[in-house]
Short mmCIF file of C-alpha atoms in Angstrom, two decimals:
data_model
loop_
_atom_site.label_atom_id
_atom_site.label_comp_id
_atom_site.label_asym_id
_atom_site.label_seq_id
_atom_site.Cartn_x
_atom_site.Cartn_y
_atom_site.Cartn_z
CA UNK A 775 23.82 -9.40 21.27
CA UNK A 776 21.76 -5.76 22.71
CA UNK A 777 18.42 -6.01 21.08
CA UNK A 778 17.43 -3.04 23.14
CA UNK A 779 18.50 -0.31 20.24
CA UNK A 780 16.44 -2.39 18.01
CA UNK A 781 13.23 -3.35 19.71
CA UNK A 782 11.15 -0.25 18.94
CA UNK A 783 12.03 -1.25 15.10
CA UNK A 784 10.77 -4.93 15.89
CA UNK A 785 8.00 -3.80 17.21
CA UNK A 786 7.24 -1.61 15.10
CA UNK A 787 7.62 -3.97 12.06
CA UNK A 788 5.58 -6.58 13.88
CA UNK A 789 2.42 -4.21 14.20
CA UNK A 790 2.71 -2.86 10.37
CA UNK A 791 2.59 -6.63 9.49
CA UNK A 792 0.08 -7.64 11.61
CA UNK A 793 -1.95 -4.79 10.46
CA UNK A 794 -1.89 -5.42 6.86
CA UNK A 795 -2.12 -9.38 7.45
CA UNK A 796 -5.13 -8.56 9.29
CA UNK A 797 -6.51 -5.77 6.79
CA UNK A 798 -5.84 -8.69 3.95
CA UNK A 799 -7.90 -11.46 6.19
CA UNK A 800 -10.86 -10.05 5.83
CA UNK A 801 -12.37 -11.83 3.13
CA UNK A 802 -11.04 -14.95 4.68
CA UNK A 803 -7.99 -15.55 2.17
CA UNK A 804 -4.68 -13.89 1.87
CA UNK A 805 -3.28 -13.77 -2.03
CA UNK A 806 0.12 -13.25 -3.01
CA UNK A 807 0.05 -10.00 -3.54
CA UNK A 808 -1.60 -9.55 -0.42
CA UNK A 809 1.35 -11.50 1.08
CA UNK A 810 3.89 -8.97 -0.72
CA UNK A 811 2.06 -6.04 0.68
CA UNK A 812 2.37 -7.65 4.42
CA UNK A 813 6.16 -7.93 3.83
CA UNK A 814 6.44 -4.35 2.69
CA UNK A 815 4.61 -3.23 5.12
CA UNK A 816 6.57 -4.96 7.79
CA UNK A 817 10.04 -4.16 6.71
CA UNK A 818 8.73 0.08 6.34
CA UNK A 819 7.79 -0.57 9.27
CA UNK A 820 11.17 -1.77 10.31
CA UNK A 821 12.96 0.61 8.21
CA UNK A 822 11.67 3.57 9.11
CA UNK A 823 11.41 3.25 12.86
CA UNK A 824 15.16 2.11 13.08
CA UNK A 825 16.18 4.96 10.55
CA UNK A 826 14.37 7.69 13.36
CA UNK A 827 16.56 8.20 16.05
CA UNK A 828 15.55 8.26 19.79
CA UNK A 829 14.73 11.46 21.14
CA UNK A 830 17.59 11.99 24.23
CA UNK A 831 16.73 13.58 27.37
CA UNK A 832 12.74 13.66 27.69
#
C-alpha cells in the first residue's frame, strides 16, 4: 500500500490529538469526555486535511 497520499492526513490527525490529549492533561487526569474530545479532534484532523487537496505545481 502508498501511504504517501495519506501522510499529511496522519500527521495531521496525530498533532490535533496530541494537542487536545495534551490540553486535557493538564490537571493531571484525562475524563471521558475529555477522551471523546481527543478522538474528535484527531479524526477532524484527519478528515479535513485528507478532504483538502494538494496544491500542484508550487
Amino acid at each position: 500500500m502508498n501511504w504517501k497520499p495519506y501522510a499529511k492526513a496522519v500527521v495531521a490527525g496525530l498533532l490535533a490529538g496530541l494537542g487536545a490529549l495534551g490540553a486535557a492533561l493538564t490537571d493531571g487526569t484525562v475524563s471521558p469526555v475529555e477522551w471523546v474530545t481527543v478522538a474528535s479532534a484527531t479524526l477532524a484532523g484527519l478528515g479535513v486535511v485528507y478532504a483538502v487537496p494538494n496544491q500542484a505545481g508550487r
